[in-house]
mmCIF file of C-alpha atoms in Angstrom:
data_model
loop_
_atom_site.group_PDB
_atom_site.id
_atom_site.type_symbol
_atom_site.label_atom_id
_atom_site.label_comp_id
_atom_site.label_asym_id
_atom_site.label_seq_id
_atom_site.Cartn_x
_atom_site.Cartn_y
_atom_site.Cartn_z
ATOM 1 C CA ALA A 21 157.645 163.877 -44.503
ATOM 2 C CA GLN A 22 161.209 163.047 -43.937
ATOM 3 C CA SER A 23 164.010 165.165 -45.162
ATOM 4 C CA VAL A 24 167.800 165.248 -45.200
ATOM 5 C CA THR A 25 170.100 168.284 -45.073
ATOM 6 C CA GLN A 26 173.801 168.059 -46.052
ATOM 7 C CA LEU A 27 175.639 171.114 -44.940
ATOM 8 C CA GLY A 28 178.300 172.181 -47.497
ATOM 9 C CA SER A 29 178.032 171.311 -51.048
ATOM 10 C CA HIS A 30 181.811 171.263 -51.300
ATOM 11 C CA VAL A 31 184.410 170.181 -48.786
ATOM 12 C CA SER A 32 188.192 170.367 -49.334
ATOM 13 C CA VAL A 33 190.829 168.674 -47.161
ATOM 14 C CA SER A 34 194.353 167.815 -47.409
ATOM 15 C CA GLU A 35 195.599 164.380 -47.752
ATOM 16 C CA GLY A 36 196.005 162.917 -44.312
ATOM 17 C CA ALA A 37 193.691 165.312 -42.779
ATOM 18 C CA LEU A 38 190.345 164.471 -40.970
ATOM 19 C CA VAL A 39 187.151 164.275 -43.227
ATOM 20 C CA LEU A 40 183.909 165.467 -41.741
ATOM 21 C CA LEU A 41 180.855 165.532 -43.799
ATOM 22 C CA ARG A 42 177.599 166.625 -42.155
ATOM 23 C CA CYS A 43 174.179 165.243 -42.462
ATOM 24 C CA ASN A 44 171.033 166.156 -40.486
ATOM 25 C CA TYR A 45 167.684 164.588 -40.903
ATOM 26 C CA SER A 46 164.083 165.148 -39.833
ATOM 27 C CA SER A 47 161.942 162.407 -38.732
ATOM 28 C CA SER A 48 159.402 161.890 -36.044
ATOM 29 C CA VAL A 49 160.508 158.317 -35.435
ATOM 30 C CA PRO A 50 164.069 156.572 -35.542
ATOM 31 C CA PRO A 51 164.996 156.322 -39.192
ATOM 32 C CA TYR A 52 167.171 154.051 -41.068
ATOM 33 C CA LEU A 53 170.130 156.176 -42.207
ATOM 34 C CA PHE A 54 172.750 155.662 -45.061
ATOM 35 C CA TRP A 55 175.769 157.080 -46.586
ATOM 36 C CA TYR A 56 176.532 156.490 -50.114
ATOM 37 C CA VAL A 57 179.477 157.440 -52.313
ATOM 38 C CA GLN A 58 179.483 158.067 -56.143
ATOM 39 C CA TYR A 59 182.517 158.293 -58.260
ATOM 40 C CA PRO A 60 182.302 160.018 -61.641
ATOM 41 C CA ASN A 61 180.250 158.312 -64.082
ATOM 42 C CA GLN A 62 179.203 155.579 -61.687
ATOM 43 C CA GLY A 63 176.378 154.500 -59.670
ATOM 44 C CA LEU A 64 176.122 154.680 -55.918
ATOM 45 C CA GLN A 65 178.068 152.509 -53.400
ATOM 46 C CA LEU A 66 177.003 151.992 -49.865
ATOM 47 C CA LEU A 67 179.584 153.200 -47.360
ATOM 48 C CA LEU A 68 177.639 152.533 -44.198
ATOM 49 C CA LYS A 69 174.168 152.210 -42.682
ATOM 50 C CA TYR A 70 172.492 152.603 -39.453
ATOM 51 C CA THR A 71 169.398 150.639 -38.763
ATOM 52 C CA THR A 72 169.233 149.575 -35.122
ATOM 53 C CA GLY A 73 171.659 149.073 -32.356
ATOM 54 C CA ALA A 74 175.002 150.571 -31.827
ATOM 55 C CA THR A 75 174.892 154.143 -32.763
ATOM 56 C CA LEU A 76 178.564 154.350 -34.005
ATOM 57 C CA VAL A 77 178.670 152.490 -37.277
ATOM 58 C CA LYS A 78 181.823 151.572 -39.279
ATOM 59 C CA GLY A 79 181.858 151.233 -43.072
ATOM 60 C CA ILE A 80 184.141 150.580 -45.861
ATOM 61 C CA ASN A 81 187.304 152.379 -46.636
ATOM 62 C CA GLY A 82 187.903 153.604 -43.125
ATOM 63 C CA PHE A 83 184.612 155.712 -42.836
ATOM 64 C CA GLU A 84 182.344 155.832 -39.798
ATOM 65 C CA ALA A 85 179.252 157.753 -38.687
ATOM 66 C CA GLU A 86 177.534 158.191 -35.470
ATOM 67 C CA PHE A 87 173.741 158.396 -35.116
ATOM 68 C CA LYS A 88 172.987 161.180 -32.605
ATOM 69 C CA LYS A 89 169.158 161.136 -31.893
ATOM 70 C CA SER A 90 169.282 164.299 -29.767
ATOM 71 C CA GLU A 91 170.976 166.108 -32.541
ATOM 72 C CA THR A 92 169.051 164.484 -35.373
ATOM 73 C CA SER A 93 172.516 164.098 -37.090
ATOM 74 C CA PHE A 94 174.434 161.324 -38.787
ATOM 75 C CA HIS A 95 177.816 162.793 -39.665
ATOM 76 C CA LEU A 96 180.353 160.920 -41.682
ATOM 77 C CA THR A 97 183.939 160.919 -40.599
ATOM 78 C CA LYS A 98 187.281 159.528 -41.658
ATOM 79 C CA PRO A 99 190.425 160.117 -39.543
ATOM 80 C CA SER A 100 192.875 160.539 -42.541
ATOM 81 C CA ALA A 101 191.822 161.405 -45.998
ATOM 82 C CA HIS A 102 193.272 159.687 -49.085
ATOM 83 C CA MET A 103 193.342 160.958 -52.648
ATOM 84 C CA SER A 104 191.111 158.150 -53.637
ATOM 85 C CA ASP A 105 188.342 159.540 -51.356
ATOM 86 C CA ALA A 106 187.650 162.335 -53.770
ATOM 87 C CA ALA A 107 184.133 161.751 -54.818
ATOM 88 C CA GLU A 108 180.490 162.833 -54.114
ATOM 89 C CA TYR A 109 178.818 161.770 -50.895
ATOM 90 C CA PHE A 110 175.173 161.457 -50.303
ATOM 91 C CA CYS A 111 173.342 160.955 -47.035
ATOM 92 C CA ALA A 112 169.948 159.247 -47.225
ATOM 93 C CA VAL A 113 167.100 158.432 -44.839
ATOM 94 C CA SER A 114 164.508 155.655 -45.489
ATOM 95 C CA ASP A 115 160.916 156.804 -45.770
ATOM 96 C CA LEU A 116 159.300 154.928 -42.965
ATOM 97 C CA GLY A 117 156.291 153.094 -43.854
ATOM 98 C CA ASN A 118 157.861 152.655 -47.344
ATOM 99 C CA THR A 119 160.720 150.134 -47.174
ATOM 100 C CA ASP A 120 162.925 150.768 -50.049
ATOM 101 C CA LYS A 121 162.225 154.550 -50.764
ATOM 102 C CA LEU A 122 165.206 156.732 -49.942
ATOM 103 C CA ILE A 123 165.181 160.414 -49.364
ATOM 104 C CA PHE A 124 168.721 161.750 -50.375
ATOM 105 C CA GLY A 125 170.460 164.896 -49.321
ATOM 106 C CA THR A 126 171.809 167.158 -51.970
ATOM 107 C CA GLY A 127 175.401 165.734 -51.789
ATOM 108 C CA THR A 128 178.828 166.882 -50.772
ATOM 109 C CA ARG A 129 181.613 166.874 -53.219
ATOM 110 C CA LEU A 130 184.943 166.101 -51.256
ATOM 111 C CA GLN A 131 188.166 167.271 -52.808
ATOM 112 C CA VAL A 132 191.488 166.007 -51.415
ATOM 113 C CA PHE A 133 194.661 167.932 -52.117
ATOM 114 C CA PRO A 134 198.108 166.460 -51.968
ATOM 115 C CA LYS B 4 177.900 137.403 -57.242
ATOM 116 C CA ALA B 5 177.054 139.632 -60.218
ATOM 117 C CA GLY B 6 175.918 143.153 -59.452
ATOM 118 C CA VAL B 7 172.963 145.305 -60.637
ATOM 119 C CA THR B 8 173.118 145.725 -64.333
ATOM 120 C CA GLN B 9 171.522 148.305 -66.435
ATOM 121 C CA THR B 10 171.009 148.551 -70.115
ATOM 122 C CA PRO B 11 171.716 150.610 -72.160
ATOM 123 C CA ARG B 12 174.344 152.701 -70.415
ATOM 124 C CA TYR B 13 173.805 155.685 -72.709
ATOM 125 C CA LEU B 14 170.938 156.764 -74.745
ATOM 126 C CA ILE B 15 170.078 159.768 -76.924
ATOM 127 C CA LYS B 16 166.404 160.537 -77.790
ATOM 128 C CA THR B 17 164.529 163.220 -79.446
ATOM 129 C CA ARG B 18 161.648 165.146 -77.680
ATOM 130 C CA GLY B 19 158.401 163.485 -77.935
ATOM 131 C CA GLN B 20 159.762 160.012 -78.398
ATOM 132 C CA GLN B 21 159.602 157.217 -75.790
ATOM 133 C CA VAL B 22 162.289 155.091 -74.081
ATOM 134 C CA THR B 23 162.640 151.888 -72.156
ATOM 135 C CA LEU B 24 165.292 151.319 -69.702
ATOM 136 C CA SER B 25 166.155 147.906 -68.221
ATOM 137 C CA CYS B 26 167.482 146.683 -64.968
ATOM 138 C CA SER B 27 168.535 143.251 -63.857
ATOM 139 C CA PRO B 28 168.817 142.891 -60.062
ATOM 140 C CA ILE B 29 171.203 140.819 -58.058
ATOM 141 C CA SER B 30 170.165 137.316 -58.009
ATOM 142 C CA GLY B 31 167.813 136.528 -55.202
ATOM 143 C CA HIS B 32 166.723 140.214 -54.806
ATOM 144 C CA ARG B 33 162.976 140.726 -55.075
ATOM 145 C CA SER B 34 162.825 144.494 -54.962
ATOM 146 C CA VAL B 35 163.798 147.016 -57.577
ATOM 147 C CA SER B 36 163.778 150.775 -57.194
ATOM 148 C CA TRP B 37 164.456 153.538 -59.731
ATOM 149 C CA TYR B 38 165.827 156.927 -59.003
ATOM 150 C CA GLN B 39 166.381 160.056 -61.243
ATOM 151 C CA GLN B 40 169.521 162.121 -60.840
ATOM 152 C CA THR B 41 169.804 165.478 -62.187
ATOM 153 C CA PRO B 42 172.192 168.470 -61.306
ATOM 154 C CA GLY B 43 169.153 170.531 -60.515
ATOM 155 C CA GLN B 44 166.925 168.184 -58.581
ATOM 156 C CA GLY B 45 169.378 165.666 -57.292
ATOM 157 C CA LEU B 46 168.521 162.099 -56.594
ATOM 158 C CA GLN B 47 164.735 161.537 -56.659
ATOM 159 C CA PHE B 48 162.721 158.327 -56.093
ATOM 160 C CA LEU B 49 160.629 157.241 -58.918
ATOM 161 C CA PHE B 50 159.102 153.921 -57.859
ATOM 162 C CA GLU B 51 159.867 150.622 -56.301
ATOM 163 C CA TYR B 52 158.601 147.209 -57.510
ATOM 164 C CA PHE B 53 158.466 144.202 -55.246
ATOM 165 C CA SER B 54 157.449 140.787 -56.442
ATOM 166 C CA GLU B 55 155.977 142.282 -59.600
ATOM 167 C CA THR B 56 153.881 144.761 -57.715
ATOM 168 C CA GLN B 57 154.574 148.523 -57.448
ATOM 169 C CA ARG B 58 154.994 149.182 -53.726
ATOM 170 C CA ASN B 59 155.945 152.799 -53.708
ATOM 171 C CA LYS B 60 155.764 155.618 -56.041
ATOM 172 C CA GLY B 61 157.387 159.078 -56.102
ATOM 173 C CA ASN B 62 156.191 162.427 -57.385
ATOM 174 C CA PHE B 63 156.586 161.968 -61.048
ATOM 175 C CA PRO B 64 153.965 162.509 -63.869
ATOM 176 C CA GLY B 65 152.304 159.448 -65.369
ATOM 177 C CA ARG B 66 154.601 159.508 -68.403
ATOM 178 C CA PHE B 67 157.016 157.662 -66.156
ATOM 179 C CA SER B 68 155.978 153.967 -65.651
ATOM 180 C CA GLY B 69 157.676 150.841 -64.753
ATOM 181 C CA ARG B 70 157.139 147.104 -64.517
ATOM 182 C CA GLN B 71 158.730 144.115 -62.939
ATOM 183 C CA PHE B 72 158.814 140.623 -64.293
ATOM 184 C CA SER B 73 158.682 137.258 -62.621
ATOM 185 C CA ASN B 74 162.427 136.980 -62.686
ATOM 186 C CA SER B 75 162.608 140.323 -60.888
ATOM 187 C CA ARG B 76 164.033 142.131 -63.765
ATOM 188 C CA SER B 77 162.491 145.514 -64.101
ATOM 189 C CA GLU B 78 161.923 148.132 -66.968
ATOM 190 C CA MET B 79 161.073 151.797 -66.747
ATOM 191 C CA ASN B 80 159.401 153.516 -69.555
ATOM 192 C CA VAL B 81 159.195 157.302 -70.254
ATOM 193 C CA SER B 82 156.692 158.367 -72.862
ATOM 194 C CA THR B 83 156.575 161.798 -74.717
ATOM 195 C CA LEU B 84 160.108 162.668 -73.690
ATOM 196 C CA GLU B 85 160.890 166.261 -72.542
ATOM 197 C CA LEU B 86 164.138 167.941 -72.431
ATOM 198 C CA GLY B 87 163.947 167.994 -68.624
ATOM 199 C CA ASP B 88 163.932 164.223 -68.680
ATOM 200 C CA SER B 89 167.602 164.190 -69.442
ATOM 201 C CA ALA B 90 169.191 162.660 -66.380
ATOM 202 C CA LEU B 91 171.154 159.674 -65.045
ATOM 203 C CA TYR B 92 168.530 156.927 -64.139
ATOM 204 C CA LEU B 93 169.665 154.674 -61.426
ATOM 205 C CA CYS B 94 168.270 151.188 -60.587
ATOM 206 C CA ALA B 95 168.767 149.780 -57.138
ATOM 207 C CA SER B 96 167.955 146.172 -55.942
ATOM 208 C CA SER B 97 167.450 144.703 -52.545
ATOM 209 C CA LEU B 98 165.839 142.038 -50.493
ATOM 210 C CA GLY B 99 163.100 144.454 -49.787
ATOM 211 C CA ASP B 100 163.378 144.860 -46.244
ATOM 212 C CA GLY B 101 164.739 148.500 -46.287
ATOM 213 C CA THR B 102 168.097 147.694 -44.868
ATOM 214 C CA GLU B 103 170.383 147.859 -47.927
ATOM 215 C CA GLN B 104 170.059 148.690 -51.611
ATOM 216 C CA TYR B 105 172.578 147.947 -54.269
ATOM 217 C CA PHE B 106 172.837 150.386 -57.164
ATOM 218 C CA GLY B 107 173.635 149.932 -60.836
ATOM 219 C CA PRO B 108 175.856 152.188 -62.907
ATOM 220 C CA GLY B 109 172.831 153.981 -64.414
ATOM 221 C CA THR B 110 171.614 154.931 -67.796
ATOM 222 C CA ARG B 111 172.452 158.286 -68.981
ATOM 223 C CA LEU B 112 169.548 159.634 -71.060
ATOM 224 C CA THR B 113 169.996 162.775 -73.244
ATOM 225 C CA VAL B 114 166.871 164.214 -74.829
ATOM 226 C CA THR B 115 167.430 166.640 -77.654
#
């Protein structure tokens, strides 16, 4: 079975600093990978996804992630944090053979300090 | 294009009762998936419906059930509610090809 590990349940950065949220997955075949963001009392919003092709994917709000097969990682980065980035971030992998079933990591809460 | 809508947004029920939650997908989307979000267990997949057929099912007891109508709208039902069923229930819609799901705002269920 596939799984997702997000290292660090809480990450704090200063406004303007680099944001790095870590995600590792386990899969015997190339998966589809996703990052979602959740603001308080809201649903999930897709930040970016990797399905096939280019391993560096760019998403909304200046976020990007790189699929590294050798490291089974899909870390999320943003060069300069903004106060509005404070939210919870979830990494997810699709359960291959089952199209829309997503396996989520436990989430990382990002705090941004002025 | 209207997003995914879920009704009701908030619900309070008593143990032993049953509840039905509704989800209207984005126009043109044929797949609807349901997820449960709790502080302890995180985000867990409940089931997916595609063209009125259940295509995938998560590891939840039979008290959790769902269905999809011909217009792709979906409902999920929980019978004999338990305190542990208190959660945010999220619905997501997609074209059904696994590449992108759009989530609704969720229904917050509280069981007392």
